[in-house]
PDB file of C-alpha atoms in Angstrom:
ATOM      1  CA  MET A   2     -17.005  -7.164  19.688  1.00 57.00           C
ATOM      2  CA  GLY A   3     -18.782  -9.218  17.398  1.00 64.00           C
ATOM      3  CA  GLN A   4     -21.189  -6.403  16.499  1.00 72.00           C
ATOM      4  CA  TYR A   5     -18.177  -3.995  16.107  1.00 67.00           C
ATOM      5  CA  LEU A   6     -16.590  -6.532  13.078  1.00 71.00           C
ATOM      6  CA  LEU A   7     -19.817  -6.819  11.528  1.00 77.00           C
ATOM      7  CA  ARG A   8     -20.523  -3.434  11.313  1.00 79.00           C
ATOM      8  CA  ARG A   9     -16.959  -2.681   9.946  1.00 76.00           C
ATOM      9  CA  LEU A  10     -17.371  -5.359   7.542  1.00 79.00           C
ATOM     10  CA  LEU A  11     -20.635  -4.011   6.489  1.00 83.00           C
ATOM     11  CA  GLN A  12     -18.812  -0.489   6.123  1.00 81.00           C
ATOM     12  CA  SER A  13     -15.799  -2.147   3.998  1.00 79.00           C
ATOM     13  CA  LEU A  14     -18.461  -3.775   1.571  1.00 83.00           C
ATOM     14  CA  VAL A  15     -20.255  -0.307   0.967  1.00 85.00           C
ATOM     15  CA  VAL A  16     -16.863   1.306   0.373  1.00 83.00           C
ATOM     16  CA  ILE A  17     -16.118  -1.657  -2.185  1.00 83.00           C
ATOM     17  CA  LEU A  18     -19.161  -0.994  -4.091  1.00 85.00           C
ATOM     18  CA  GLY A  19     -18.447   2.735  -4.017  1.00 85.00           C
ATOM     19  CA  LEU A  20     -15.144   2.223  -5.475  1.00 82.00           C
ATOM     20  CA  THR A  21     -16.882  -0.250  -8.335  1.00 83.00           C
ATOM     21  CA  ILE A  22     -19.244   2.332  -9.575  1.00 84.00           C
ATOM     22  CA  ILE A  23     -16.206   4.959  -9.581  1.00 82.00           C
ATOM     23  CA  VAL A  24     -13.727   2.179 -11.847  1.00 78.00           C
ATOM     24  CA  PHE A  25     -16.894   1.368 -14.035  1.00 79.00           C
ATOM     25  CA  GLY A  26     -17.439   5.098 -14.752  1.00 78.00           C
ATOM     26  CA  ILE A  27     -13.717   6.191 -15.026  1.00 74.00           C
ATOM     27  CA  SER A  28     -13.373   3.066 -17.908  1.00 70.00           C
ATOM     28  CA  HIS A  29     -16.100   4.383 -19.826  1.00 69.00           C
ATOM     29  CA  LEU A  30     -14.582   7.785 -20.119  1.00 69.00           C
ATOM     30  CA  SER A  31     -11.326   6.266 -22.001  1.00 62.00           C
ATOM     31  CA  GLY A  32     -13.399   5.744 -24.795  1.00 61.00           C
ATOM     32  CA  ASN A  33     -15.340   2.998 -26.388  1.00 62.00           C
ATOM     33  CA  PRO A  34     -13.412  -0.445 -25.588  1.00 65.00           C
ATOM     34  CA  ALA A  35     -14.520  -2.213 -29.531  1.00 63.00           C
ATOM     35  CA  ASP A  36     -12.560   0.885 -31.136  1.00 63.00           C
ATOM     36  CA  LEU A  37      -9.150  -0.825 -29.069  1.00 62.00           C
ATOM     37  CA  MET A  38      -9.746  -4.408 -29.526  1.00 64.00           C
ATOM     38  CA  LEU A  39     -10.552  -4.230 -33.368  1.00 63.00           C
ATOM     39  CA  PRO A  40      -7.896  -4.224 -36.026  1.00 62.00           C
ATOM     40  CA  MET A  41      -7.224  -1.490 -37.964  1.00 67.00           C
ATOM     41  CA  GLY A  42      -9.305  -1.413 -40.995  1.00 66.00           C
ATOM     42  CA  ALA A  43     -12.580  -3.010 -39.257  1.00 68.00           C
ATOM     43  CA  SER A  44     -15.752  -2.219 -40.997  1.00 71.00           C
ATOM     44  CA  PRO A  45     -18.497  -0.502 -39.312  1.00 73.00           C
ATOM     45  CA  GLN A  46     -20.464  -4.001 -39.170  1.00 73.00           C
ATOM     46  CA  GLN A  47     -17.484  -5.872 -37.260  1.00 70.00           C
ATOM     47  CA  ARG A  48     -17.321  -2.915 -34.577  1.00 71.00           C
ATOM     48  CA  ALA A  49     -21.557  -3.344 -34.355  1.00 76.00           C
ATOM     49  CA  ASP A  50     -21.102  -6.772 -34.065  1.00 72.00           C
ATOM     50  CA  LEU A  51     -18.740  -6.282 -31.485  1.00 69.00           C
ATOM     51  CA  ILE A  52     -20.077  -3.677 -29.694  1.00 70.00           C
ATOM     52  CA  GLN A  53     -23.389  -5.855 -29.488  1.00 71.00           C
ATOM     53  CA  ARG A  54     -21.153  -9.078 -28.580  1.00 69.00           C
ATOM     54  CA  LEU A  55     -19.650  -6.861 -25.456  1.00 66.00           C
ATOM     55  CA  GLY A  56     -23.382  -5.495 -24.387  1.00 68.00           C
ATOM     56  CA  LEU A  57     -21.841  -2.168 -24.935  1.00 68.00           C
ATOM     57  CA  ASP A  58     -25.041  -1.334 -26.952  1.00 68.00           C
ATOM     58  CA  ARG A  59     -27.093  -1.530 -23.640  1.00 74.00           C
ATOM     59  CA  PRO A  60     -27.953   0.967 -21.055  1.00 77.00           C
ATOM     60  CA  LEU A  61     -25.297   2.096 -18.557  1.00 75.00           C
ATOM     61  CA  PRO A  62     -26.903   0.619 -15.363  1.00 82.00           C
ATOM     62  CA  VAL A  63     -27.410  -2.529 -17.139  1.00 81.00           C
ATOM     63  CA  GLN A  64     -23.834  -2.705 -18.002  1.00 79.00           C
ATOM     64  CA  TYR A  65     -22.842  -1.610 -14.336  1.00 84.00           C
ATOM     65  CA  ILE A  66     -24.783  -4.501 -13.269  1.00 86.00           C
ATOM     66  CA  THR A  67     -23.610  -7.080 -15.826  1.00 82.00           C
ATOM     67  CA  PHE A  68     -19.706  -5.661 -14.626  1.00 81.00           C
ATOM     68  CA  LEU A  69     -20.690  -6.129 -11.118  1.00 84.00           C
ATOM     69  CA  ALA A  70     -21.872  -9.480 -11.328  1.00 85.00           C
ATOM     70  CA  ASN A  71     -18.626 -10.754 -13.445  1.00 83.00           C
ATOM     71  CA  ALA A  72     -16.358  -9.062 -10.951  1.00 82.00           C
ATOM     72  CA  VAL A  73     -17.727 -10.817  -7.957  1.00 83.00           C
ATOM     73  CA  ARG A  74     -17.271 -14.140  -9.981  1.00 83.00           C
ATOM     74  CA  GLY A  75     -13.543 -12.766 -10.868  1.00 81.00           C
ATOM     75  CA  ASP A  76     -14.466 -11.998 -14.449  1.00 81.00           C
ATOM     76  CA  PHE A  77     -13.115  -8.905 -16.082  1.00 80.00           C
ATOM     77  CA  GLY A  78     -12.687  -9.983 -19.483  1.00 78.00           C
ATOM     78  CA  ASP A  79      -9.427 -10.987 -21.667  1.00 77.00           C
ATOM     79  CA  SER A  80      -6.592  -8.553 -21.623  1.00 80.00           C
ATOM     80  CA  ILE A  81      -6.728  -6.095 -24.781  1.00 74.00           C
ATOM     81  CA  ARG A  82      -2.852  -6.199 -24.863  1.00 76.00           C
ATOM     82  CA  PHE A  83      -1.971  -9.631 -23.650  1.00 78.00           C
ATOM     83  CA  ARG A  84      -4.774 -11.775 -24.856  1.00 79.00           C
ATOM     84  CA  THR A  85      -5.446 -13.379 -21.559  1.00 83.00           C
ATOM     85  CA  PRO A  86      -8.074 -13.349 -19.057  1.00 86.00           C
ATOM     86  CA  ALA A  87      -7.251 -10.148 -16.968  1.00 85.00           C
ATOM     87  CA  LEU A  88      -7.781 -11.192 -13.380  1.00 86.00           C
ATOM     88  CA  PRO A  89      -5.256 -14.477 -13.524  1.00 87.00           C
ATOM     89  CA  LEU A  90      -2.388 -11.880 -15.121  1.00 88.00           C
ATOM     90  CA  VAL A  91      -3.039  -9.201 -12.443  1.00 87.00           C
ATOM     91  CA  MET A  92      -2.704 -12.089  -9.807  1.00 88.00           C
ATOM     92  CA  SER A  93       0.445 -13.697 -11.107  1.00 86.00           C
ATOM     93  CA  ARG A  94       2.101 -10.208 -10.343  1.00 86.00           C
ATOM     94  CA  VAL A  95       0.637  -9.938  -6.678  1.00 85.00           C
ATOM     95  CA  PRO A  96       3.095 -12.394  -5.143  1.00 87.00           C
ATOM     96  CA  ALA A  97       6.013  -9.874  -6.463  1.00 86.00           C
ATOM     97  CA  THR A  98       4.469  -6.653  -5.375  1.00 86.00           C
ATOM     98  CA  ALA A  99       3.237  -7.997  -2.065  1.00 86.00           C
ATOM     99  CA  GLU A 100       6.801  -9.496  -1.190  1.00 87.00           C
ATOM    100  CA  LEU A 101       8.200  -5.737  -2.124  1.00 88.00           C
ATOM    101  CA  ALA A 102       5.781  -3.871  -0.018  1.00 87.00           C
ATOM    102  CA  LEU A 103       6.060  -6.291   2.993  1.00 89.00           C
ATOM    103  CA  ALA A 104       9.852  -6.047   3.093  1.00 90.00           C
ATOM    104  CA  SER A 105       9.607  -2.255   2.817  1.00 91.00           C
ATOM    105  CA  LEU A 106       7.225  -2.091   5.625  1.00 90.00           C
ATOM    106  CA  LEU A 107       9.415  -4.353   7.641  1.00 91.00           C
ATOM    107  CA  PHE A 108      12.187  -2.674   7.440  1.00 92.00           C
ATOM    108  CA  ALA A 109      10.459   0.627   7.851  1.00 91.00           C
ATOM    109  CA  VAL A 110       8.793  -0.617  11.574  1.00 90.00           C
ATOM    110  CA  ALA A 111      11.894  -2.142  12.273  1.00 92.00           C
ATOM    111  CA  VAL A 112      14.382   0.983  12.091  1.00 91.00           C
ATOM    112  CA  GLY A 113      11.568   3.766  12.262  1.00 90.00           C
ATOM    113  CA  ILE A 114       9.884   2.949  15.711  1.00 90.00           C
ATOM    114  CA  PRO A 115      13.385   2.415  17.326  1.00 90.00           C
ATOM    115  CA  LEU A 116      14.593   5.953  15.792  1.00 90.00           C
ATOM    116  CA  GLY A 117      10.968   7.346  17.218  1.00 89.00           C
ATOM    117  CA  ILE A 118      11.914   5.965  21.152  1.00 88.00           C
ATOM    118  CA  LEU A 119      15.408   7.443  20.524  1.00 88.00           C
ATOM    119  CA  ALA A 120      14.070  10.882  19.825  1.00 88.00           C
ATOM    120  CA  ALA A 121      11.379  10.980  22.253  1.00 86.00           C
ATOM    121  CA  LEU A 122      13.704   9.694  24.816  1.00 85.00           C
ATOM    122  CA  ARG A 123      16.226  12.333  23.683  1.00 83.00           C
ATOM    123  CA  TYR A 124      13.788  15.147  23.351  1.00 83.00           C
ATOM    124  CA  ARG A 125      15.026  18.341  22.550  1.00 82.00           C
ATOM    125  CA  LYS A 126      19.084  16.574  22.864  1.00 86.00           C
ATOM    126  CA  ALA A 127      21.464  16.063  20.764  1.00 86.00           C
ATOM    127  CA  GLY A 128      19.752  12.532  19.866  1.00 82.00           C
ATOM    128  CA  ASP A 129      16.366  14.026  19.176  1.00 83.00           C
ATOM    129  CA  TYR A 130      17.965  16.517  16.765  1.00 88.00           C
ATOM    130  CA  LEU A 131      20.210  14.065  14.584  1.00 90.00           C
ATOM    131  CA  VAL A 132      16.953  11.702  14.255  1.00 87.00           C
ATOM    132  CA  THR A 133      15.171  14.682  13.117  1.00 87.00           C
ATOM    133  CA  THR A 134      17.592  15.682  10.582  1.00 89.00           C
ATOM    134  CA  VAL A 135      18.207  12.416   9.206  1.00 87.00           C
ATOM    135  CA  THR A 136      14.366  12.112   8.837  1.00 86.00           C
ATOM    136  CA  THR A 137      14.068  14.977   7.376  1.00 86.00           C
ATOM    137  CA  LEU A 138      16.285  14.249   4.624  1.00 87.00           C
ATOM    138  CA  GLY A 139      14.943  10.945   3.863  1.00 84.00           C
ATOM    139  CA  GLN A 140      11.583  12.622   3.276  1.00 82.00           C
ATOM    140  CA  ALA A 141      13.179  15.091   0.975  1.00 84.00           C
ATOM    141  CA  THR A 142      15.127  12.690  -1.065  1.00 83.00           C
ATOM    142  CA  PRO A 143      12.963  11.674  -4.474  1.00 84.00           C
ATOM    143  CA  SER A 144      12.579   7.598  -4.602  1.00 82.00           C
ATOM    144  CA  PHE A 145      13.435   7.933  -8.422  1.00 83.00           C
ATOM    145  CA  TRP A 146      16.650   9.742  -7.630  1.00 87.00           C
ATOM    146  CA  LEU A 147      17.294   7.194  -4.728  1.00 87.00           C
ATOM    147  CA  GLY A 148      16.826   4.168  -6.517  1.00 87.00           C
ATOM    148  CA  ILE A 149      19.025   5.840  -9.445  1.00 89.00           C
ATOM    149  CA  MET A 150      21.690   6.279  -7.249  1.00 90.00           C
ATOM    150  CA  LEU A 151      21.530   2.809  -5.653  1.00 90.00           C
ATOM    151  CA  ILE A 152      21.877   1.310  -9.003  1.00 89.00           C
ATOM    152  CA  LEU A 153      24.568   3.382 -10.457  1.00 91.00           C
ATOM    153  CA  VAL A 154      26.554   2.545  -7.172  1.00 90.00           C
ATOM    154  CA  PHE A 155      25.562  -0.860  -5.557  1.00 88.00           C
ATOM    155  CA  GLY A 156      24.664  -2.221  -8.881  1.00 84.00           C
ATOM    156  CA  VAL A 157      26.976  -1.207 -11.700  1.00 86.00           C
ATOM    157  CA  GLN A 158      30.013  -0.008  -9.928  1.00 87.00           C
ATOM    158  CA  LEU A 159      30.312  -2.470  -7.113  1.00 85.00           C
ATOM    159  CA  LYS A 160      28.331  -4.784  -8.423  1.00 83.00           C
ATOM    160  CA  TRP A 161      26.717  -6.250  -4.956  1.00 86.00           C
ATOM    161  CA  PHE A 162      23.190  -6.374  -6.249  1.00 88.00           C
ATOM    162  CA  PRO A 163      20.983  -7.184  -9.433  1.00 85.00           C
ATOM    163  CA  ILE A 164      19.967  -4.051 -11.012  1.00 84.00           C
ATOM    164  CA  SER A 165      16.589  -5.040 -12.191  1.00 80.00           C
ATOM    165  CA  GLY A 166      14.206  -8.089 -12.106  1.00 77.00           C
ATOM    166  CA  ASN A 167      13.362 -10.239  -9.428  1.00 78.00           C
ATOM    167  CA  VAL A 168      16.082 -13.184  -9.184  1.00 78.00           C
ATOM    168  CA  GLY A 169      16.456 -13.765  -5.676  1.00 77.00           C
ATOM    169  CA  PHE A 170      17.005 -12.337  -2.042  1.00 82.00           C
ATOM    170  CA  LYS A 171      19.566 -10.061  -3.547  1.00 84.00           C
ATOM    171  CA  SER A 172      17.278  -8.138  -6.136  1.00 84.00           C
ATOM    172  CA  LEU A 173      14.828  -7.236  -3.546  1.00 88.00           C
ATOM    173  CA  VAL A 174      17.300  -5.262  -1.289  1.00 88.00           C
ATOM    174  CA  MET A 175      17.566  -1.802  -3.331  1.00 90.00           C
ATOM    175  CA  PRO A 176      13.694  -1.652  -4.239  1.00 90.00           C
ATOM    176  CA  ALA A 177      12.926  -2.467  -0.842  1.00 89.00           C
ATOM    177  CA  PHE A 178      15.328  -0.203   0.736  1.00 90.00           C
ATOM    178  CA  THR A 179      14.005   2.529  -1.763  1.00 89.00           C
ATOM    179  CA  LEU A 180      10.423   2.008  -1.157  1.00 88.00           C
ATOM    180  CA  SER A 181      10.975   2.100   2.487  1.00 88.00           C
ATOM    181  CA  ILE A 182      12.165   5.469   3.187  1.00 89.00           C
ATOM    182  CA  VAL A 183       9.064   7.255   2.525  1.00 86.00           C
ATOM    183  CA  PRO A 184       6.876   4.831   5.591  1.00 89.00           C
ATOM    184  CA  LEU A 185      10.259   4.923   7.396  1.00 91.00           C
ATOM    185  CA  VAL A 186      10.521   8.452   8.352  1.00 90.00           C
ATOM    186  CA  THR A 187       6.643   8.728   8.514  1.00 90.00           C
ATOM    187  CA  ILE A 188       6.887   6.195  11.482  1.00 91.00           C
ATOM    188  CA  ALA A 189       9.593   7.381  12.986  1.00 90.00           C
ATOM    189  CA  LYS A 190       8.254  11.139  13.274  1.00 90.00           C
ATOM    190  CA  VAL A 191       4.449   9.353  14.453  1.00 90.00           C
ATOM    191  CA  THR A 192       6.277   7.417  17.095  1.00 89.00           C
ATOM    192  CA  ARG A 193       8.395  10.468  18.578  1.00 89.00           C
ATOM    193  CA  SER A 194       5.086  12.296  18.617  1.00 89.00           C
ATOM    194  CA  SER A 195       3.390   9.872  20.323  1.00 87.00           C
ATOM    195  CA  MET A 196       6.115   8.734  22.826  1.00 85.00           C
ATOM    196  CA  ILE A 197       7.011  12.766  23.651  1.00 86.00           C
ATOM    197  CA  SER A 198       2.835  13.124  24.634  1.00 83.00           C
ATOM    198  CA  THR A 199       2.970   9.811  26.648  1.00 81.00           C
ATOM    199  CA  LEU A 200       6.021   9.947  28.715  1.00 77.00           C
ATOM    200  CA  PRO A 201       4.542  12.783  30.834  1.00 77.00           C
ATOM    201  CA  GLN A 202       1.423  10.633  31.495  1.00 77.00           C
ATOM    202  CA  ASP A 203       0.600   9.720  35.262  1.00 71.00           C
ATOM    203  CA  TYR A 204       0.691   6.005  34.905  1.00 71.00           C
ATOM    204  CA  VAL A 205       4.072   6.764  33.479  1.00 72.00           C
ATOM    205  CA  ARG A 206       5.624   8.461  36.387  1.00 75.00           C
ATOM    206  CA  THR A 207       3.622   6.197  38.925  1.00 75.00           C
ATOM    207  CA  ALA A 208       5.525   3.032  37.095  1.00 72.00           C
ATOM    208  CA  ARG A 209       9.021   5.129  37.445  1.00 74.00           C
ATOM    209  CA  SER A 210       8.001   5.517  41.109  1.00 76.00           C
ATOM    210  CA  LYS A 211       7.654   2.044  41.879  1.00 74.00           C
ATOM    211  CA  GLY A 212      10.816   0.989  40.969  1.00 73.00           C
ATOM    212  CA  ILE A 213      10.353  -0.381  37.459  1.00 74.00           C
ATOM    213  CA  PRO A 214      13.424  -0.176  35.487  1.00 75.00           C
ATOM    214  CA  HIS A 215      13.519   2.083  32.727  1.00 70.00           C
ATOM    215  CA  GLY A 216      13.750  -0.080  29.885  1.00 72.00           C
ATOM    216  CA  ARG A 217      10.420  -2.103  31.009  1.00 75.00           C
ATOM    217  CA  VAL A 218       8.718   1.252  31.771  1.00 73.00           C
ATOM    218  CA  VAL A 219       9.224   2.386  28.040  1.00 76.00           C
ATOM    219  CA  ARG A 220       8.308  -0.865  26.750  1.00 70.00           C
ATOM    220  CA  HIS A 221       5.587  -2.046  28.699  1.00 70.00           C
ATOM    221  CA  HIS A 222       3.809   1.217  29.748  1.00 68.00           C
ATOM    222  CA  ALA A 223       4.748   3.789  27.501  1.00 74.00           C
ATOM    223  CA  LEU A 224       5.288   2.187  24.189  1.00 75.00           C
ATOM    224  CA  ARG A 225       2.150  -0.009  24.318  1.00 74.00           C
ATOM    225  CA  ASN A 226       0.050   2.956  24.489  1.00 75.00           C
ATOM    226  CA  ALA A 227       1.725   5.002  21.823  1.00 78.00           C
ATOM    227  CA  LEU A 228       2.031   2.247  19.285  1.00 79.00           C
ATOM    228  CA  ILE A 229      -2.116   3.001  18.792  1.00 79.00           C
ATOM    229  CA  PRO A 230      -1.477   6.261  16.251  1.00 82.00           C
ATOM    230  CA  VAL A 231       1.612   4.017  15.148  1.00 85.00           C
ATOM    231  CA  VAL A 232      -0.555   1.484  13.853  1.00 81.00           C
ATOM    232  CA  THR A 233      -2.896   3.284  12.402  1.00 80.00           C
ATOM    233  CA  VAL A 234      -0.019   4.753  10.280  1.00 84.00           C
ATOM    234  CA  ILE A 235       1.176   1.286   9.408  1.00 83.00           C
ATOM    235  CA  GLY A 236      -2.523  -0.022   8.147  1.00 78.00           C
ATOM    236  CA  VAL A 237      -2.289   3.155   6.202  1.00 78.00           C
ATOM    237  CA  LEU A 238       1.527   2.764   4.702  1.00 83.00           C
ATOM    238  CA  LEU A 239       0.475  -1.127   3.935  1.00 79.00           C
ATOM    239  CA  GLY A 240      -2.422   0.156   1.772  1.00 74.00           C
ATOM    240  CA  SER A 241      -0.224   2.199  -0.270  1.00 75.00           C
ATOM    241  CA  LEU A 242       2.744   0.412  -0.739  1.00 79.00           C
ATOM    242  CA  LEU A 243       0.869  -2.116  -2.256  1.00 73.00           C
ATOM    243  CA  SER A 244      -1.063   0.072  -4.369  1.00 66.00           C
ATOM    244  CA  GLY A 245       1.538   2.768  -4.983  1.00 62.00           C
ATOM    245  CA  ALA A 246       5.130   1.005  -5.669  1.00 76.00           C
ATOM    246  CA  VAL A 247       4.952   2.071  -9.273  1.00 78.00           C
ATOM    247  CA  ILE A 248       7.844   4.431  -9.288  1.00 81.00           C
ATOM    248  CA  THR A 249       9.850   1.928  -7.723  1.00 84.00           C
ATOM    249  CA  GLU A 250       8.954  -1.053  -9.796  1.00 84.00           C
ATOM    250  CA  GLN A 251       9.674   1.016 -12.651  1.00 83.00           C
ATOM    251  CA  ILE A 252      13.143   1.590 -11.667  1.00 85.00           C
ATOM    252  CA  PHE A 253      14.075  -1.699 -10.963  1.00 86.00           C
ATOM    253  CA  ALA A 254      12.047  -3.444 -13.182  1.00 82.00           C
ATOM    254  CA  TRP A 255      10.098  -5.068 -10.626  1.00 82.00           C
ATOM    255  CA  PRO A 256       7.748  -7.712 -12.197  1.00 84.00           C
ATOM    256  CA  GLY A 257       4.786  -6.721  -9.945  1.00 84.00           C
ATOM    257  CA  ILE A 258       1.509  -4.782 -10.033  1.00 85.00           C
ATOM    258  CA  GLY A 259       2.756  -1.314 -10.313  1.00 81.00           C
ATOM    259  CA  ARG A 260       4.744  -1.854 -13.491  1.00 83.00           C
ATOM    260  CA  LEU A 261       1.743  -3.632 -15.029  1.00 85.00           C
ATOM    261  CA  THR A 262      -0.470  -0.614 -14.160  1.00 83.00           C
ATOM    262  CA  ILE A 263       2.101   1.729 -16.413  1.00 82.00           C
ATOM    263  CA  GLU A 264       1.994  -0.771 -19.304  1.00 80.00           C
ATOM    264  CA  SER A 265      -1.880  -1.276 -19.260  1.00 82.00           C
ATOM    265  CA  ILE A 266      -2.630   2.473 -19.015  1.00 78.00           C
ATOM    266  CA  ASN A 267      -0.344   2.988 -22.059  1.00 76.00           C
ATOM    267  CA  ALA A 268      -1.824   0.389 -23.990  1.00 74.00           C
ATOM    268  CA  ARG A 269      -5.390   1.564 -22.687  1.00 72.00           C
ATOM    269  CA  ASP A 270      -6.035  -2.170 -21.000  1.00 76.00           C
ATOM    270  CA  PHE A 271      -9.027  -1.302 -19.558  1.00 77.00           C
ATOM    271  CA  PRO A 272      -9.647  -4.578 -18.490  1.00 81.00           C
ATOM    272  CA  VAL A 273      -6.501  -5.420 -16.449  1.00 84.00           C
ATOM    273  CA  VAL A 274      -6.501  -1.375 -15.219  1.00 82.00           C
ATOM    274  CA  GLN A 275     -10.044  -2.720 -13.809  1.00 81.00           C
ATOM    275  CA  ALA A 276      -9.065  -5.652 -12.159  1.00 86.00           C
ATOM    276  CA  ILE A 277      -5.747  -3.839 -10.697  1.00 86.00           C
ATOM    277  CA  THR A 278      -7.953  -1.007  -9.384  1.00 82.00           C
ATOM    278  CA  LEU A 279     -10.260  -3.119  -7.432  1.00 83.00           C
ATOM    279  CA  ILE A 280      -7.781  -5.678  -5.853  1.00 84.00           C
ATOM    280  CA  THR A 281      -5.605  -3.242  -4.663  1.00 82.00           C
ATOM    281  CA  SER A 282      -8.495  -1.206  -3.073  1.00 80.00           C
ATOM    282  CA  VAL A 283      -9.648  -4.565  -1.666  1.00 82.00           C
ATOM    283  CA  ALA A 284      -6.207  -4.710  -0.073  1.00 80.00           C
ATOM    284  CA  VAL A 285      -6.667  -1.391   1.127  1.00 80.00           C
ATOM    285  CA  VAL A 286      -9.790  -1.622   2.839  1.00 80.00           C
ATOM    286  CA  GLY A 287      -8.537  -5.048   4.437  1.00 79.00           C
ATOM    287  CA  ALA A 288      -5.504  -3.677   5.590  1.00 76.00           C
ATOM    288  CA  ASN A 289      -7.566  -0.551   7.406  1.00 76.00           C
ATOM    289  CA  LEU A 290      -9.950  -3.290   8.674  1.00 76.00           C
ATOM    290  CA  LEU A 291      -6.973  -4.880  10.479  1.00 77.00           C
ATOM    291  CA  VAL A 292      -5.800  -1.999  11.968  1.00 73.00           C
ATOM    292  CA  ASP A 293      -9.309  -1.195  13.518  1.00 72.00           C
ATOM    293  CA  LEU A 294      -9.467  -4.689  15.182  1.00 71.00           C
ATOM    294  CA  SER A 295      -5.857  -4.466  16.534  1.00 70.00           C
ATOM    295  CA  TYR A 296      -6.697  -1.449  18.336  1.00 65.00           C
ATOM    296  CA  SER A 297      -8.700  -3.581  21.103  1.00 62.00           C
ATOM    297  CA  LEU A 298      -5.634  -5.561  21.482  1.00 64.00           C
ATOM    298  CA  LEU A 299      -3.245  -2.875  22.133  1.00 60.00           C
ATOM    299  CA  ASP A 300      -5.945  -0.421  24.240  1.00 59.00           C
ATOM    300  CA  PRO A 301      -8.182  -2.760  26.997  1.00 57.00           C
ATOM    301  CA  ARG A 302     -10.197   0.338  26.923  1.00 56.00           C
ATOM    302  CA  ILE A 303     -11.194   0.269  23.621  1.00 56.00           C
ATOM    303  CA  ARG A 304     -12.255  -3.533  23.888  1.00 53.00           C
ATOM    304  CA  ARG A 305     -14.426  -2.814  26.554  1.00 51.00           C
ATOM    305  CA  SER A 306     -16.085   0.030  24.883  1.00 52.00           C
TER     306      SER A 306
END
């Protein structure tokens, strides 16, 4: 287990190192940062002085090493738009995005797994067709349309929930529900497929022949073995929720990383974009690492191997 953990950590570090190269390269494709930082009417001498101070006149490999060394220390420079250090600015938005992503994922898991189990237990019956129809409709519903409809109905007409911002639990309900639809559908479908392939297995039939109650057979024998692909999907979804809640945060004016990303891209605020990209990338890699480690807890055969 220790060697496996060490190997996975090294692989994760290699992935993150590759991401730093990509982020550094893309940031240099958007133009010279000095042109964005200088005021209008700046003289050529002021531009040359700023380029020299930022180290942009040095070779690209030297600039990358400097960028990597600064990134390790958490120094991404100052935001061009907000005139404040980029990393503290991004970290101030992380709790809001994490709150939204975790609430969405918890709701998706709490509803998606039971729906998948129900569909598998009622395979090719009314319950299966009903769950399949509902999940298909949910998958076909655009998140931006759903968010707008929730705002119009529950925010404007009924006035049950705030329509924007983060002012408490009520303001979390609509954006979390909007963001949870796609993960919920994915989890339900994967659970259904995995349970359908697990229920006919010999160990499940053996447990039933021993007289073990049906509910216990489903929970302790079928579901536990069917959860491995579900856990894999949950890990991928968590990473995507942390890094991809852009549309939902824009619709509900949620003060998270997604909204900050749009604002920074529009302003060509490359230090903030770099910080956001690396932080979300590390979060995705960390989520995948936790998923890999959880396999051994679900399946003893993986732990022994």
